[in-house]
Amino acid sequence: MSYDQAVEKVIKLKENNTSVVIKQTIDTSSGRGVQVFFDENRNIISYDQAVEKVIKLKENNTSVVIKQTIDTSSGRGVQVLNLNKNSKDLLDELNLVFKKMGRNFVVQERIHPHEHFKKLYPEAINTLRVVSYMLKDDIKTAPISMRIGRGGALVDNAHAGGVFIGVRDDGKLLDTAYTEYQDRYYEHPDTHVVFKNYQLPMIDKVRQAAIELHKNLPNMTFISWDFTIDENNNIVLIERNLHSQTVWFPQMAHGKSFFGKDTEEVLKSIKYL
């Protein structure tokens, strides 16, 4: 895959997204929300069609991810549903899960991470946090950090017990990973993979993907992107964060100012927002 093809792959994520069912509650003037199901192309579908689409995934998937889409963060509300069941048991469980997940949620195919990500910790997809920011007429990126799950967790967020570590420009990990409580690890506590100089693939392409995506949102000054690389070397955008963003864990991971030499200019720009 060429550099341009990798970027184009990310830009066209809407055409190749992993979502299969979206449930959204739309507020009305009466104050009663109208609950609507959508497919991956935002076509309205019925409840039965939504359930059928998930059951059909059994043909090529062993599990799916179901997560809330509103008022959640740090890996909370993420559930993995095992599809290896007979149709009746799966139908019963889907009905229970759909009811439990409430007003707004999404069902997605499970991502299978790149072997270099999986080797670090196989239970989570282990994401790259890339923060892009607009300064004058230029879009730049802050130092990239990686979040890695541990202890059997399916998510990698620091608040969920994961560790985080800085990624150098050449794609190699720094020496030390941290928890939110500043515990330090020089190797992964479960897999015992040594962090120092561990090579990650396609970091330049991930960085450029964040920049290209930011160009589609020119009214946003700061955006925090979460990416991973899948088993087929595709860049996968997990989510973008437009509010409640943070600099504490990337700054801790790298041990230096988040915006580096741009700090003064960034502070000036914030002053006038």
mmCIF file of C-alpha atoms in Angstrom:
data_model
loop_
_atom_site.group_PDB
_atom_site.id
_atom_site.type_symbol
_atom_site.label_atom_id
_atom_site.label_comp_id
_atom_site.label_asym_id
_atom_site.label_seq_id
_atom_site.Cartn_x
_atom_site.Cartn_y
_atom_site.Cartn_z
ATOM 1 C CA MET A 1 0.000 0.000 0.000
ATOM 2 C CA SER A 2 1.411 3.397 -0.980
ATOM 3 C CA TYR A 3 1.516 6.440 1.297
ATOM 4 C CA ASP A 4 -1.322 8.158 -0.614
ATOM 5 C CA GLN A 5 -3.436 4.997 -0.605
ATOM 6 C CA ALA A 6 -3.057 4.714 3.164
ATOM 7 C CA VAL A 7 -4.290 8.261 3.674
ATOM 8 C CA GLU A 8 -7.126 7.744 1.190
ATOM 9 C CA LYS A 9 -8.151 4.611 3.073
ATOM 10 C CA VAL A 10 -8.695 6.661 6.214
ATOM 11 C CA ILE A 11 -10.453 9.528 4.447
ATOM 12 C CA LYS A 12 -12.984 7.012 3.079
ATOM 13 C CA LEU A 13 -13.690 5.445 6.445
ATOM 14 C CA LYS A 14 -17.376 6.293 6.104
ATOM 15 C CA GLU A 15 -17.527 3.923 3.152
ATOM 16 C CA ASN A 16 -15.635 1.156 4.953
ATOM 17 C CA ASN A 17 -16.646 1.590 8.577
ATOM 18 C CA THR A 18 -17.093 -1.336 10.955
ATOM 19 C CA SER A 19 -20.486 -0.223 12.272
ATOM 20 C CA VAL A 20 -23.389 -2.495 11.386
ATOM 21 C CA VAL A 21 -26.200 -1.174 13.589
ATOM 22 C CA ILE A 22 -26.679 2.228 15.199
ATOM 23 C CA LYS A 23 -29.432 3.055 17.663
ATOM 24 C CA GLN A 24 -30.158 6.732 18.183
ATOM 25 C CA THR A 25 -32.796 8.436 20.300
ATOM 26 C CA ILE A 26 -33.986 11.638 18.629
ATOM 27 C CA ASP A 27 -35.514 14.232 20.936
ATOM 28 C CA THR A 28 -38.917 15.646 19.992
ATOM 29 C CA SER A 29 -40.881 18.712 21.037
ATOM 30 C CA SER A 30 -43.039 16.570 23.315
ATOM 31 C CA GLY A 31 -39.967 15.589 25.305
ATOM 32 C CA ARG A 32 -40.363 11.926 24.382
ATOM 33 C CA GLY A 33 -37.453 10.553 22.423
ATOM 34 C CA VAL A 34 -38.084 8.641 19.212
ATOM 35 C CA GLN A 35 -35.836 5.577 19.105
ATOM 36 C CA VAL A 36 -34.542 4.770 15.637
ATOM 37 C CA PHE A 37 -32.229 2.051 14.315
ATOM 38 C CA PHE A 38 -29.868 2.706 11.383
ATOM 39 C CA ASP A 39 -27.640 0.463 9.300
ATOM 40 C CA GLU A 40 -24.020 1.231 8.389
ATOM 41 C CA ASN A 41 -25.165 3.600 5.624
ATOM 42 C CA ARG A 42 -27.531 5.507 7.927
ATOM 43 C CA ASN A 43 -30.626 3.940 6.381
ATOM 44 C CA ILE A 44 -33.475 3.546 8.864
ATOM 45 C CA ILE A 45 -34.166 -0.099 9.696
ATOM 46 C CA SER A 46 -36.569 -1.887 12.022
ATOM 47 C CA TYR A 47 -35.684 -3.508 15.336
ATOM 48 C CA ASP A 48 -36.015 -6.963 13.766
ATOM 49 C CA GLN A 49 -33.749 -5.950 10.872
ATOM 50 C CA ALA A 50 -31.166 -4.647 13.349
ATOM 51 C CA VAL A 51 -31.152 -7.948 15.221
ATOM 52 C CA GLU A 52 -30.985 -9.896 11.948
ATOM 53 C CA LYS A 53 -27.952 -7.897 10.772
ATOM 54 C CA VAL A 54 -26.048 -8.745 13.950
ATOM 55 C CA ILE A 55 -26.950 -12.448 13.779
ATOM 56 C CA LYS A 56 -25.801 -12.556 10.144
ATOM 57 C CA LEU A 57 -22.334 -11.493 11.268
ATOM 58 C CA LYS A 58 -21.864 -15.040 12.598
ATOM 59 C CA GLU A 59 -20.837 -16.017 9.067
ATOM 60 C CA ASN A 60 -17.498 -14.186 9.289
ATOM 61 C CA ASN A 61 -17.112 -13.057 12.911
ATOM 62 C CA THR A 62 -16.890 -14.750 16.286
ATOM 63 C CA SER A 63 -17.844 -11.629 18.252
ATOM 64 C CA VAL A 64 -18.993 -8.022 17.933
ATOM 65 C CA VAL A 65 -18.435 -4.893 19.988
ATOM 66 C CA ILE A 66 -21.396 -2.975 21.397
ATOM 67 C CA LYS A 67 -20.774 0.427 22.937
ATOM 68 C CA GLN A 68 -22.700 3.436 24.066
ATOM 69 C CA THR A 69 -22.261 6.520 21.887
ATOM 70 C CA ILE A 70 -23.262 9.343 24.243
ATOM 71 C CA ASP A 71 -22.154 10.310 27.766
ATOM 72 C CA THR A 72 -19.423 7.707 28.037
ATOM 73 C CA SER A 73 -15.629 7.769 28.054
ATOM 74 C CA SER A 74 -12.483 5.891 29.096
ATOM 75 C CA GLY A 75 -13.734 2.558 27.801
ATOM 76 C CA ARG A 76 -16.863 2.543 29.951
ATOM 77 C CA GLY A 77 -19.937 0.942 28.402
ATOM 78 C CA VAL A 78 -17.979 -1.271 25.977
ATOM 79 C CA GLN A 79 -19.254 -4.836 25.704
ATOM 80 C CA VAL A 80 -18.089 -7.757 23.573
ATOM 81 C CA LEU A 81 -20.843 -10.128 22.479
ATOM 82 C CA ASN A 82 -19.883 -13.707 21.621
ATOM 83 C CA LEU A 83 -21.619 -14.862 18.426
ATOM 84 C CA ASN A 84 -20.706 -18.536 18.795
ATOM 85 C CA LYS A 85 -24.166 -19.588 19.977
ATOM 86 C CA ASN A 86 -27.215 -21.123 18.423
ATOM 87 C CA SER A 87 -29.608 -18.639 16.860
ATOM 88 C CA LYS A 88 -32.213 -18.808 19.631
ATOM 89 C CA ASP A 89 -29.710 -18.190 22.449
ATOM 90 C CA LEU A 90 -28.093 -15.390 20.454
ATOM 91 C CA LEU A 91 -31.481 -13.803 19.759
ATOM 92 C CA ASP A 92 -32.392 -13.915 23.453
ATOM 93 C CA GLU A 93 -29.078 -12.347 24.447
ATOM 94 C CA LEU A 94 -29.339 -9.641 21.787
ATOM 95 C CA ASN A 95 -32.763 -8.652 23.053
ATOM 96 C CA LEU A 96 -31.369 -8.355 26.583
ATOM 97 C CA VAL A 97 -28.260 -6.445 25.494
ATOM 98 C CA PHE A 98 -30.187 -4.025 23.285
ATOM 99 C CA LYS A 99 -32.484 -3.265 26.206
ATOM 100 C CA LYS A 100 -29.587 -2.894 28.638
ATOM 101 C CA MET A 101 -27.575 -0.558 26.378
ATOM 102 C CA GLY A 102 -30.401 1.973 26.402
ATOM 103 C CA ARG A 103 -31.092 4.924 24.157
ATOM 104 C CA ASN A 104 -27.916 5.381 22.097
ATOM 105 C CA PHE A 105 -25.422 2.702 21.105
ATOM 106 C CA VAL A 106 -23.560 1.213 18.153
ATOM 107 C CA VAL A 107 -22.796 -2.386 17.153
ATOM 108 C CA GLN A 108 -19.467 -2.827 15.367
ATOM 109 C CA GLU A 109 -17.438 -5.617 13.874
ATOM 110 C CA ARG A 110 -14.495 -6.449 16.088
ATOM 111 C CA ILE A 111 -11.139 -5.159 14.868
ATOM 112 C CA HIS A 112 -8.258 -7.619 14.649
ATOM 113 C CA PRO A 113 -5.065 -5.661 15.387
ATOM 114 C CA HIS A 114 -1.728 -5.729 13.616
ATOM 115 C CA GLU A 115 0.664 -8.401 14.875
ATOM 116 C CA HIS A 116 2.989 -5.760 16.382
ATOM 117 C CA PHE A 117 0.090 -4.335 18.386
ATOM 118 C CA LYS A 118 -1.207 -7.772 19.339
ATOM 119 C CA LYS A 119 2.197 -8.927 20.576
ATOM 120 C CA LEU A 120 2.244 -6.147 23.160
ATOM 121 C CA TYR A 121 -1.127 -7.214 24.587
ATOM 122 C CA PRO A 122 -3.588 -9.406 22.664
ATOM 123 C CA GLU A 123 -6.880 -8.714 24.488
ATOM 124 C CA ALA A 124 -7.271 -5.041 23.433
ATOM 125 C CA ILE A 125 -6.633 -3.273 20.134
ATOM 126 C CA ASN A 126 -4.080 -0.873 21.754
ATOM 127 C CA THR A 127 -4.633 2.571 20.303
ATOM 128 C CA LEU A 128 -2.495 5.474 19.172
ATOM 129 C CA ARG A 129 -3.536 8.900 20.447
ATOM 130 C CA VAL A 130 -2.690 11.574 17.883
ATOM 131 C CA VAL A 131 -3.562 15.175 18.694
ATOM 132 C CA SER A 132 -3.704 17.545 15.735
ATOM 133 C CA TYR A 133 -3.897 21.284 16.236
ATOM 134 C CA MET A 134 -4.271 24.262 13.978
ATOM 135 C CA LEU A 135 -1.751 27.043 14.388
ATOM 136 C CA LYS A 136 -2.142 30.004 12.066
ATOM 137 C CA ASP A 137 -2.522 28.390 8.622
ATOM 138 C CA ASP A 138 -0.838 25.104 9.474
ATOM 139 C CA ILE A 139 -2.028 21.816 10.991
ATOM 140 C CA LYS A 140 0.498 20.147 13.265
ATOM 141 C CA THR A 141 0.568 17.085 15.504
ATOM 142 C CA ALA A 142 1.735 16.722 19.086
ATOM 143 C CA PRO A 143 3.947 13.755 20.068
ATOM 144 C CA ILE A 144 2.084 10.471 19.622
ATOM 145 C CA SER A 145 1.292 8.194 22.558
ATOM 146 C CA MET A 146 0.188 4.580 22.678
ATOM 147 C CA ARG A 147 -2.326 3.119 25.123
ATOM 148 C CA ILE A 148 -2.017 -0.575 25.957
ATOM 149 C CA GLY A 149 -4.427 -2.771 27.886
ATOM 150 C CA ARG A 150 -3.443 -5.112 30.701
ATOM 151 C CA GLY A 151 -4.808 -7.541 33.252
ATOM 152 C CA GLY A 152 -7.333 -9.187 30.928
ATOM 153 C CA ALA A 153 -9.122 -5.928 30.112
ATOM 154 C CA LEU A 154 -10.664 -5.551 26.655
ATOM 155 C CA VAL A 155 -9.975 -1.791 26.620
ATOM 156 C CA ASP A 156 -6.708 0.120 26.856
ATOM 157 C CA ASN A 157 -7.721 3.384 28.554
ATOM 158 C CA ALA A 158 -5.648 4.616 31.477
ATOM 159 C CA HIS A 159 -8.759 5.095 33.628
ATOM 160 C CA ALA A 160 -9.638 1.446 32.954
ATOM 161 C CA GLY A 161 -6.262 0.234 34.208
ATOM 162 C CA GLY A 162 -4.243 0.421 30.993
ATOM 163 C CA VAL A 163 -0.744 1.804 30.551
ATOM 164 C CA PHE A 164 0.487 4.469 28.155
ATOM 165 C CA ILE A 165 3.849 5.180 26.577
ATOM 166 C CA GLY A 166 5.418 7.718 24.237
ATOM 167 C CA VAL A 167 6.079 6.916 20.580
ATOM 168 C CA ARG A 168 9.081 8.456 18.851
ATOM 169 C CA ASP A 169 8.833 9.950 15.379
ATOM 170 C CA ASP A 170 10.486 6.830 13.939
ATOM 171 C CA GLY A 171 7.751 4.625 15.417
ATOM 172 C CA LYS A 172 9.809 3.160 18.257
ATOM 173 C CA LEU A 173 8.460 3.127 21.798
ATOM 174 C CA LEU A 174 10.212 4.996 24.579
ATOM 175 C CA ASP A 175 11.641 3.172 27.585
ATOM 176 C CA THR A 176 8.861 3.542 30.143
ATOM 177 C CA ALA A 177 5.100 3.025 30.249
ATOM 178 C CA TYR A 178 2.981 4.610 32.979
ATOM 179 C CA THR A 179 -0.337 4.132 34.700
ATOM 180 C CA GLU A 180 -2.532 7.060 35.683
ATOM 181 C CA TYR A 181 -1.058 6.710 39.190
ATOM 182 C CA GLN A 182 2.486 7.062 37.816
ATOM 183 C CA ASP A 183 3.418 3.405 38.280
ATOM 184 C CA ARG A 184 6.225 2.638 35.840
ATOM 185 C CA TYR A 185 6.798 -0.382 33.639
ATOM 186 C CA TYR A 186 9.786 -1.168 31.430
ATOM 187 C CA GLU A 187 8.092 -4.254 30.035
ATOM 188 C CA HIS A 188 4.445 -5.184 29.729
ATOM 189 C CA PRO A 189 3.277 -6.707 33.036
ATOM 190 C CA ASP A 190 1.378 -9.522 31.288
ATOM 191 C CA THR A 191 3.253 -10.307 28.073
ATOM 192 C CA HIS A 192 6.692 -9.196 29.322
ATOM 193 C CA VAL A 193 7.475 -7.535 26.004
ATOM 194 C CA VAL A 194 10.229 -4.961 26.579
ATOM 195 C CA PHE A 195 9.075 -1.489 25.582
ATOM 196 C CA LYS A 196 12.402 0.184 24.777
ATOM 197 C CA ASN A 197 12.836 0.556 20.998
ATOM 198 C CA TYR A 198 9.845 -1.694 20.236
ATOM 199 C CA GLN A 199 8.983 -0.864 16.621
ATOM 200 C CA LEU A 200 5.462 0.095 15.589
ATOM 201 C CA PRO A 201 4.451 0.160 11.905
ATOM 202 C CA MET A 202 3.152 3.032 9.774
ATOM 203 C CA ILE A 203 3.518 5.833 12.326
ATOM 204 C CA ASP A 204 4.241 8.459 9.644
ATOM 205 C CA LYS A 205 1.099 7.410 7.771
ATOM 206 C CA VAL A 206 -0.999 7.571 10.928
ATOM 207 C CA ARG A 207 0.279 11.069 11.645
ATOM 208 C CA GLN A 208 -0.475 12.215 8.102
ATOM 209 C CA ALA A 209 -3.933 10.644 8.283
ATOM 210 C CA ALA A 210 -4.731 12.796 11.330
ATOM 211 C CA ILE A 211 -3.610 15.911 9.478
ATOM 212 C CA GLU A 212 -5.671 15.077 6.386
ATOM 213 C CA LEU A 213 -8.750 14.320 8.477
ATOM 214 C CA HIS A 214 -8.355 17.587 10.383
ATOM 215 C CA LYS A 215 -8.525 19.473 7.082
ATOM 216 C CA ASN A 216 -12.156 18.361 6.849
ATOM 217 C CA LEU A 217 -12.899 20.149 10.147
ATOM 218 C CA PRO A 218 -11.241 23.554 9.698
ATOM 219 C CA ASN A 219 -13.392 25.132 12.416
ATOM 220 C CA MET A 220 -11.842 22.883 15.080
ATOM 221 C CA THR A 221 -8.574 24.036 16.634
ATOM 222 C CA PHE A 222 -7.706 20.846 18.534
ATOM 223 C CA ILE A 223 -8.750 17.278 17.784
ATOM 224 C CA SER A 224 -7.680 14.106 19.583
ATOM 225 C CA TRP A 225 -7.740 11.099 17.254
ATOM 226 C CA ASP A 226 -7.573 7.456 18.325
ATOM 227 C CA PHE A 227 -6.162 5.100 15.686
ATOM 228 C CA THR A 228 -5.037 1.525 15.454
ATOM 229 C CA ILE A 229 -3.569 -0.639 12.678
ATOM 230 C CA ASP A 230 -5.431 -3.805 11.741
ATOM 231 C CA GLU A 231 -4.090 -7.198 10.705
ATOM 232 C CA ASN A 232 -4.197 -6.182 7.020
ATOM 233 C CA ASN A 233 -2.082 -3.036 7.547
ATOM 234 C CA ASN A 234 -5.085 -0.731 7.317
ATOM 235 C CA ILE A 235 -5.206 2.428 9.405
ATOM 236 C CA VAL A 236 -8.414 2.299 11.441
ATOM 237 C CA LEU A 237 -9.905 5.405 13.023
ATOM 238 C CA ILE A 238 -11.559 4.412 16.295
ATOM 239 C CA GLU A 239 -12.901 7.835 17.206
ATOM 240 C CA ARG A 240 -12.254 11.554 17.244
ATOM 241 C CA ASN A 241 -12.578 13.603 20.421
ATOM 242 C CA LEU A 242 -13.763 17.181 20.039
ATOM 243 C CA HIS A 243 -14.341 18.039 23.688
ATOM 244 C CA SER A 244 -13.086 16.883 27.095
ATOM 245 C CA GLN A 245 -9.666 16.412 25.539
ATOM 246 C CA THR A 246 -6.573 16.041 27.681
ATOM 247 C CA VAL A 247 -2.819 16.506 27.540
ATOM 248 C CA TRP A 248 -1.863 14.937 30.849
ATOM 249 C CA PHE A 249 -1.120 11.386 29.737
ATOM 250 C CA PRO A 250 0.723 12.211 26.475
ATOM 251 C CA GLN A 251 2.770 14.781 28.376
ATOM 252 C CA MET A 252 3.578 12.262 31.124
ATOM 253 C CA ALA A 253 4.409 9.619 28.518
ATOM 254 C CA HIS A 254 6.940 11.850 26.757
ATOM 255 C CA GLY A 255 8.215 13.749 29.785
ATOM 256 C CA LYS A 256 8.102 17.086 28.011
ATOM 257 C CA SER A 257 5.825 19.945 27.059
ATOM 258 C CA PHE A 258 2.896 18.742 24.969
ATOM 259 C CA PHE A 259 3.149 21.494 22.349
ATOM 260 C CA GLY A 260 6.940 21.869 22.530
ATOM 261 C CA LYS A 261 8.264 24.970 20.787
ATOM 262 C CA ASP A 262 4.700 25.916 19.835
ATOM 263 C CA THR A 263 3.569 26.250 23.464
ATOM 264 C CA GLU A 264 3.717 30.041 23.617
ATOM 265 C CA GLU A 265 1.842 30.459 20.327
ATOM 266 C CA VAL A 266 -0.795 27.916 21.363
ATOM 267 C CA LEU A 267 -1.388 29.710 24.670
ATOM 268 C CA LYS A 268 -1.776 32.990 22.814
ATOM 269 C CA SER A 269 -4.302 31.459 20.416
ATOM 270 C CA ILE A 270 -6.333 29.981 23.289
ATOM 271 C CA LYS A 271 -6.439 33.367 24.996
ATOM 272 C CA TYR A 272 -8.429 34.804 22.111
ATOM 273 C CA LEU A 273 -10.815 31.886 21.539
#
